[in-house]
Each structure stands twice: as C-alpha cells, then as structure tokens.
Amino acid sequence: MKSYSVSEKQWAEILHKALSHYGIFAPVSKESTVDYEEITEKKIDQIFYDSIKPTTPLKAFFFPIKENVVAAKKQTPRLILGVPACDLAAIDLLDKIFLDKDFLDIYYQENRENTIVFGKDCYSFNKSCHCTAYGLNPYPEKNCDVGMSHSDGKFFLTPFSEKGEAFLKEAGIASSAREKLPSNVEAKRQSTTDGLKKQNKDIPDGKATRIGIEKENEELWKKYAAACVSCGACAAICPTCHCFLLIDKKNFEKIKNWDTCQYPAFERVAAGEDPLKKLYNRLKNRYLCKFVHKPDMFGEIACTGCGRCIDACIGKINKNEIIIEACK
Amino acid sequence: MQGKNIYKPLLFKLNKVETESPLIKTFFMTPEIPFDFKTGQFVEVTVDGVGEAPYTPSSSAWVKDKMEITIMKAGYVTQKMHELKGGKVLGIRGPFGRGYPLEKFHGKDVIILGGGVGIAPLRCLLLTMLQEEDKFKKIHICFGAKTPSDFIYKDWFKDLAAHKRVELLRTVDKADGDWKETEGVVTVLLDKLQVDFKEAVAVVCGPPIMMKFGTLRLLELGVQEENVYLSMEKNMSCGLGKCGHCAMGDYFVCKDGPVFTYNEIKNHPNIWM
Ligand code: SF4
Ligand code: SF4
Ligand code: FES
C-alpha cells in the first residue's frame, strides 16, 4: 500500500485551510477520556493523533442519537479524523442495514456521502480493546477514505477511496511522490497487533462464541444479569448496534432516536406479550443478536471487539468474561 | 437530499369512523395518491404528533383509491385513534413486508382460521380472494369470538356466506340465547370440515393462544407445515428492517414477514408470544 508523507506542520496548515469548507471532528484528550470534538482554528494543535479509541463510536456521525428524518436538512461536508479500525469495520453492517436497496435511508446516505473518514493506526490500546480476537488489525484496512499513520513527526496518508484521493489532491498532497509505509510504521503496527493478541489470547473467535452463546445456560445469564440495570449504555456506545425508535412530532415529522433491546418493553406488543420481559433474556439477546442472528442475516458477527461496552457498563459486566464462561 | 424518503408518510384523508364493538373501530380513508398493496402486507399509520403503529388493511387489495383499517383500542396511539372523527388526516407509510402468495392457493381448499380482531386482516384477504373466487377450490372460513356481540363486521357475514365457494363456520366461547351456531374454541370448527387436509392450505390470524392451538390442530389434521400461513404480530417501529424492534431470530418480521409459513418459523423462539 502506497502513501504520501507530510510533516506535522504541513498537515496543520492543510487543516487550517480545510476549515473554510469542512466541519472537522477529531479526538481531543480530556484528563481520563478521549473523544471527538469539533475542531476550531485554536484546537488544531490539540488534536490527539495517538489517542486510544474515542468514547463515541463512529456510527454517531452517520446515525446520530436523534435525527429528524422528515424535515429536510443538508449535511455540511465533514472530515473525521482519528477513527480506529474497530469503528471502520462496523460500517460494513451499518451500510447493509441503512443503505439496503429496498429501503434506502437517504439521511444516513447523505451523512455518509458528505463525510471524509480518516482512519488511524492504533499504537496504544486499553484493557478492553480486542479487535484482533475477531481477525481485525488495529490499523485501517477498509471503510475509510484516507488511512493515517503517525510516526516521527510525520503523517503517512494512504488513500482508500476516490473521495480520499481527491481530498489529498486538492490539499496539494497527492501530487508529491508516493512512498511505501516506512519500516518503523510497519514495526509499530506489528508490535501493537502482537500486544493485542497476547492480551486477548483467551477470547474465543466469532464461531466458537456462537456455539457458547447458543447454549441454554440460564444460570449464567441470570448471574450476569444480576448486575445489569438495563441502562442501555452497552448498546449506545457500540459501533454496530443500530436499533432505533421513530418518535412522532407535529406535521408528521419523525425523530429517529437510538433505542435498544436492553430497555424494558422493546419487543412488547400492544396486547401485552413481551418475549424480552425478563432482564436476563434481554442481556442474552444482545449476544444472540451479535453472534448468532446477525451472522445468519448478514454473514458477519456484529461485534468488532472495540471493548466500549466493557468500559461503559456501570454494573461492571465484562462481555468477554461472559463469552469465555459461556464457551467453557 | 434526493430520492424517496422512507420515513415520510403519505397523507390519507379520514372520511368516517365506524364502531364495530366497544373496543374496535373501522377507519375509512382516501389516499392522496392511489395506494397499491398486496393482501397480507401492512402499513404504518401515523396520528399526527402522537405516534405510529402497524396495521393490515381490512379492505380489498384490488381497491387502490380507498382503504379501510380496523383497529382495536390497546395502547396510547390506538386510544388517540379511537378519538378521531371524519375529516382528519392520517399518515400512512408502506406497504411493508411480504403478503400471502395467492398463486399458491389456486385450485386448492383454503382454510381461513381467525379470531377476535384477527378477522380484520382476514377480511382483506377474503375480499381480495373473492374477486377471483373461481380460482380457488373452496374457501372454508372458521371464525371465533368471545361472545356473539364480539364479532366485528356483523353485516358482512351474510354476504360472505352467499358466495358459492365459501363455507362459513362461526363459534363463540360463550353463547347467548339467540346464538344458533357453534359454541366452543375455534379449533372445534376445524373438526367439522370435510377437506383433504393434506392438499389444503391454511391461513391463521388471531390472538397468540388461538394461533398456537389452531396451528397445532391443523398440523394434526394433516395440513403440511409449508402450507400453514401465519401472520406474526411483533412490536414494530420502522417497518423497514432497520430499527430492530420486530427481530425474531434471523428475521425482521416487518420485512421478511409478517406472513410466514409454519415451516419457516417453527424453530424460532417465542413464536406464540
Ligand atoms: S479495539 Fe483495536 S482498533 Fe479498536 S481502538 Fe482498540 S486497538 Fe484500536
Ligand atoms: S459488543 Fe461491545 S466490544 Fe463488541 S463492538 Fe459492541 S461495544 Fe464493541
Ligand atoms: S419494525 Fe423496524 S426492523 Fe422491523
């Protein structure tokens, strides 16, 4: 894969210029968390390129928490920097659902089309990161417009799409000579991957997980559900969870609002029946959805190993502990 | 923003509302543009600013410029619907899902088993089939209700029974003085049919308990699993295979159903609830 190299200073200048056309979102560090922020002139220098995963999953840019999907609005062009591979991988499933040709979601489509996504290499990770357990590498390989590797005061920009190539060209980069990724970038990628594999050596892969989750195992689900308060944080923060509720406003407007099977009554029908009435069934449902039903429907598991649901759970329920135990 | 917006309802003018029973009303509507659907498909009905809920029309799929929907008062949205009067405008999205594959019913005995407000979508199916009555060998209708006064469409049954290819059987859980037809659960009607069950197709729609016992009895009588058609009721929001509310194993009921053969869903959990 070939890329263009730019100095940090050149890149900052490119962003300064880009601000006149684009909204820019990038990870900025707070004391203990990292999340996307809208970048202004002043904040360009505060962008944290070597961050761990941002708290907010990428999906929030394409499928916002709340979106009026009847009253027309135009998405202004955006750049999103610093997107980890686990979030990029999740786009496969979201595109299959929202860009389904039978029922194309023009709001999602517009949000996608007007965004240039910059994937990034992860050279650091936290305890919950487990992308490698599902065969993903911690650097961009798909679903971004430009891949970004940061090393020794330089950025190595790898175009993945025409949109990405065009942006780089306009910025005056794509005319300079292309190079292979330098060996120190390759080495950092390798050592991150090795570190992740070591950390995650006990986590079963998607196929093995399926077998474990499909077992009845009522006691196990009850045990873990005892700490669950149905807050839905695991689903909100998950890059692949796509459920929503349409909420009605006057003039036949509708708000597409994040929703989750972890909330009570998600599946309740008017007559009162509710297949997910019991909390432990709801907890299990999220795992069935990700490792059994989504593979049957879309040919892929709906977990990219980002680990956010582990970090977010106020009951300290650890997804991988459940899976390891279920697979015993 | 280009292309069709799947979230934006079409506007339907509500012409009148008729009371079928204390909890059930029929809404008569005219669409802003002719509306095409297949029997068995459903629509999402929006009460402006209140909410949206899924219903199968109860009028014929041959009629494009009018639509009737029969709705039972069961929750907040349906309560608001029941308060509406003629002259209001409703929003309709759809049609959604797969309908009944009527071609597969041609030349066969068709058993139609329904109970309670489940008779509403079956009215659509029957009106649609009766337009081409001769294509079916015979249509055996088995309807049940709690009491005689709980039957909806009271005036319709005479018309129905007059069709030469129709056999109409009705039962009530609890008869009153004037009731001359069957008393008992709806499955007892199945035992009265003179049909080659192995060759017949059956359609079941009604409360979960009736769907369950009706289906099991049909199978016992010899109807093939792939010839039993069930219309599944699930919580729904989008109707588009996106919001996840109607998930049932590896199906989104809104898109892959709501009509399934028993064969397609028998191994799924919670099909009867
Ligand atoms: S899970 Fe992998 S790709 Fe995602 S942030 Fe962690 S190391 Fe990066
Ligand atoms: S299930 Fe958890 S680890 Fe998997 S993608 Fe969702 S938030 Fe990340
Ligand atoms: S109702 Fe939204 S996916 Fe079926």
XYZ file of C-alpha atoms in Angstrom, chain B:
273
model
C -31.394 15.353 -0.278
C -32.638 13.169 -3.102
C -34.814 10.134 -3.576
C -37.801 8.814 -1.769
C -37.899 9.339 1.966
C -38.824 6.043 3.609
C -39.722 7.774 6.863
C -42.178 10.297 5.455
C -45.834 9.243 5.475
C -48.318 9.739 2.662
C -51.413 11.636 3.711
C -54.754 9.819 3.899
C -57.987 11.657 4.495
C -60.154 10.058 7.139
C -63.723 10.024 5.789
C -65.575 8.301 8.585
C -65.165 6.067 11.600
C -67.493 3.194 12.403
C -67.799 1.409 15.711
C -67.587 -2.387 15.424
C -67.551 -3.194 19.125
C -66.782 -1.253 22.312
C -63.039 -1.612 21.691
C -62.905 -1.872 17.906
C -63.493 0.754 15.228
C -63.060 0.810 11.458
C -61.454 3.837 9.795
C -62.458 4.668 6.209
C -59.785 6.626 4.324
C -58.905 8.118 0.940
C -55.210 8.275 -0.023
C -53.690 11.408 -1.602
C -52.491 9.205 -4.485
C -53.679 5.670 -5.373
C -52.138 3.214 -2.957
C -51.024 -0.227 -4.087
C -50.520 -3.153 -1.716
C -50.713 -6.926 -1.608
C -53.012 -8.705 0.794
C -51.047 -9.681 3.894
C -48.800 -6.625 3.711
C -49.156 -3.986 6.397
C -48.892 -0.212 6.711
C -47.690 2.098 9.471
C -50.420 4.535 10.496
C -49.387 7.878 12.000
C -51.628 10.015 14.154
C -50.042 13.427 13.725
C -47.822 14.325 16.637
C -48.953 11.294 18.635
C -47.391 8.130 17.305
C -47.342 5.384 14.752
C -48.499 1.771 14.775
C -48.638 -1.108 12.265
C -51.907 -2.429 10.794
C -53.007 -4.636 7.961
C -55.764 -3.019 5.919
C -59.156 -4.693 6.134
C -60.322 -3.610 2.673
C -59.617 -5.367 -0.622
C -56.170 -5.130 -2.176
C -57.935 -4.560 -5.528
C -59.133 -1.164 -4.337
C -56.445 1.499 -4.685
C -58.319 4.721 -4.068
C -59.886 3.833 -0.725
C -58.661 1.992 2.321
C -60.231 0.665 5.481
C -58.386 -0.278 8.621
C -59.948 -1.849 11.696
C -58.232 -1.022 14.943
C -58.614 -2.309 18.481
C -58.026 0.101 21.339
C -54.990 -1.348 23.104
C -52.491 1.399 23.896
C -51.833 5.105 23.748
C -51.738 5.502 19.963
C -54.839 3.388 19.370
C -56.665 5.270 22.101
C -55.906 8.537 20.282
C -57.010 6.952 17.031
C -60.318 5.992 18.551
C -60.888 9.653 19.461
C -60.540 10.748 15.804
C -63.510 11.810 13.707
C -64.021 12.058 9.949
C -62.245 14.983 8.270
C -58.883 14.440 9.951
C -55.731 13.463 8.065
C -53.706 10.368 8.901
C -50.177 9.474 7.773
C -49.518 6.145 6.094
C -46.142 4.553 5.320
C -45.833 1.324 3.415
C -46.872 -1.136 2.241
C -44.393 -3.314 4.101
C -43.479 -6.975 4.191
C -44.471 -9.987 2.156
C -48.113 -10.704 1.535
C -49.865 -14.032 1.033
C -48.655 -15.890 -2.071
C -52.157 -16.246 -3.513
C -50.901 -18.066 -6.636
C -50.026 -20.949 -4.360
C -53.619 -21.120 -3.137
C -55.073 -21.534 -6.624
C -57.050 -24.720 -7.184
C -56.923 -25.627 -3.517
C -59.104 -25.839 -0.474
C -58.205 -22.766 1.572
C -58.909 -22.868 5.304
C -59.072 -19.470 6.973
C -58.912 -19.567 10.733
C -59.405 -16.326 12.607
C -60.347 -14.957 15.961
C -61.057 -11.626 17.605
C -59.651 -8.612 15.807
C -57.552 -11.047 13.701
C -60.635 -11.198 11.500
C -59.806 -7.665 10.257
C -56.742 -8.550 8.164
C -58.511 -11.730 7.055
C -61.308 -9.583 5.664
C -58.726 -8.035 3.344
C -57.552 -11.499 2.327
C -61.101 -12.737 1.745
C -62.257 -9.691 -0.209
C -59.143 -9.972 -2.357
C -59.649 -13.698 -2.977
C -63.369 -13.417 -3.634
C -62.690 -11.038 -6.511
C -61.349 -14.135 -8.288
C -63.357 -16.699 -6.413
C -63.245 -19.347 -9.116
C -59.502 -19.673 -8.832
C -59.890 -21.485 -5.528
C -61.426 -24.888 -4.963
C -63.292 -23.835 -1.845
C -62.757 -21.282 0.910
C -63.510 -22.635 4.390
C -63.853 -19.838 6.899
C -63.609 -20.697 10.603
C -64.108 -17.638 12.784
C -64.313 -17.355 16.528
C -65.173 -14.651 19.054
C -65.722 -14.476 22.797
C -69.459 -13.814 22.540
C -71.787 -13.220 19.575
C -71.668 -9.460 20.120
C -67.852 -9.503 19.922
C -67.919 -10.414 16.227
C -66.818 -7.472 14.098
C -68.346 -6.838 10.637
C -71.720 -8.279 11.664
C -73.352 -7.154 8.413
C -70.687 -8.734 6.260
C -71.224 -12.373 7.193
C -74.437 -12.750 5.178
C -72.676 -11.570 2.022
C -69.820 -13.855 2.754
C -71.953 -16.938 3.256
C -73.764 -16.240 -0.026
C -70.646 -16.866 -2.125
C -70.847 -20.225 -3.814
C -67.293 -21.230 -2.990
C -67.454 -20.154 0.627
C -68.207 -22.315 3.643
C -68.643 -20.112 6.714
C -68.452 -21.569 10.196
C -68.523 -19.487 13.351
C -68.146 -20.242 17.009
C -68.243 -18.306 20.268
C -66.661 -19.128 23.589
C -69.880 -18.205 25.332
C -73.221 -18.292 23.532
C -76.288 -16.228 24.396
C -79.976 -17.028 23.825
C -80.109 -16.194 20.112
C -76.923 -17.953 19.024
C -77.634 -20.902 16.740
C -74.119 -21.629 15.589
C -71.266 -23.480 17.333
C -70.142 -22.893 20.892
C -66.563 -23.699 21.889
C -62.986 -22.833 20.950
C -62.304 -22.127 17.310
C -60.438 -25.397 16.726
C -63.709 -27.342 17.062
C -64.729 -25.833 13.725
C -61.765 -27.475 12.042
C -63.093 -30.882 13.035
C -66.288 -30.182 11.110
C -64.552 -29.586 7.792
C -64.801 -32.158 5.004
C -61.485 -31.386 3.351
C -58.458 -33.292 2.116
C -56.199 -31.633 4.670
C -53.017 -32.972 3.068
C -53.703 -30.898 -0.043
C -55.211 -27.845 1.656
C -53.610 -24.537 2.555
C -54.479 -22.768 5.790
C -54.198 -19.183 6.990
C -54.250 -18.399 10.709
C -54.630 -14.961 12.289
C -55.751 -14.050 15.768
C -54.664 -13.906 19.391
C -51.441 -15.849 20.161
C -53.189 -18.634 22.020
C -55.582 -19.215 19.124
C -52.719 -19.127 16.610
C -50.888 -21.762 18.605
C -53.710 -24.233 19.140
C -55.187 -23.575 15.706
C -51.869 -24.319 14.023
C -51.224 -27.443 16.067
C -54.696 -28.794 15.246
C -54.264 -28.069 11.530
C -50.982 -29.988 11.556
C -52.606 -32.910 13.385
C -55.344 -32.993 10.781
C -52.688 -33.377 8.111
C -52.074 -29.882 6.691
C -48.438 -29.664 5.568
C -46.155 -27.363 7.568
C -45.299 -25.355 4.470
C -48.993 -24.838 3.765
C -49.866 -23.191 7.073
C -49.566 -19.396 6.797
C -49.235 -17.372 9.972
C -49.321 -13.609 10.258
C -46.999 -12.687 13.120
C -47.666 -9.827 15.456
C -44.489 -8.153 16.730
C -43.551 -4.816 18.193
C -42.695 -2.628 15.194
C -41.396 0.845 14.632
C -39.792 1.363 11.228
C -41.326 -1.384 9.055
C -38.114 -1.240 7.039
C -35.812 -3.867 8.518
C -33.704 -1.308 10.338
C -34.936 -0.396 13.814
C -34.660 -3.915 15.245
C -37.910 -3.908 17.202
C -39.506 -6.784 15.306
C -36.462 -9.072 15.353
C -37.337 -12.741 15.626
C -34.212 -14.870 15.371
C -32.741 -14.303 11.930
C -35.825 -12.496 10.643
C -37.014 -8.943 10.752
C -40.724 -9.721 10.838
C -41.579 -6.402 9.168
C -39.505 -7.143 6.103
C -39.213 -10.932 5.961
C -42.832 -11.428 7.145
C -45.261 -10.621 8.607
C -46.663 -13.678 6.801
C -44.587 -16.817 7.323
C -45.274 -20.491 6.785
C -45.119 -22.556 9.935
C -42.206 -24.366 8.371
C -40.183 -21.143 8.172
C -40.545 -20.196 11.807
C -41.153 -23.376 13.772
C -37.627 -23.440 15.174
C -37.664 -19.815 16.263
C -38.097 -18.950 19.916
C -41.206 -17.178 21.146
C -43.306 -17.524 18.028
C -46.503 -17.793 20.037
C -45.979 -14.660 22.108
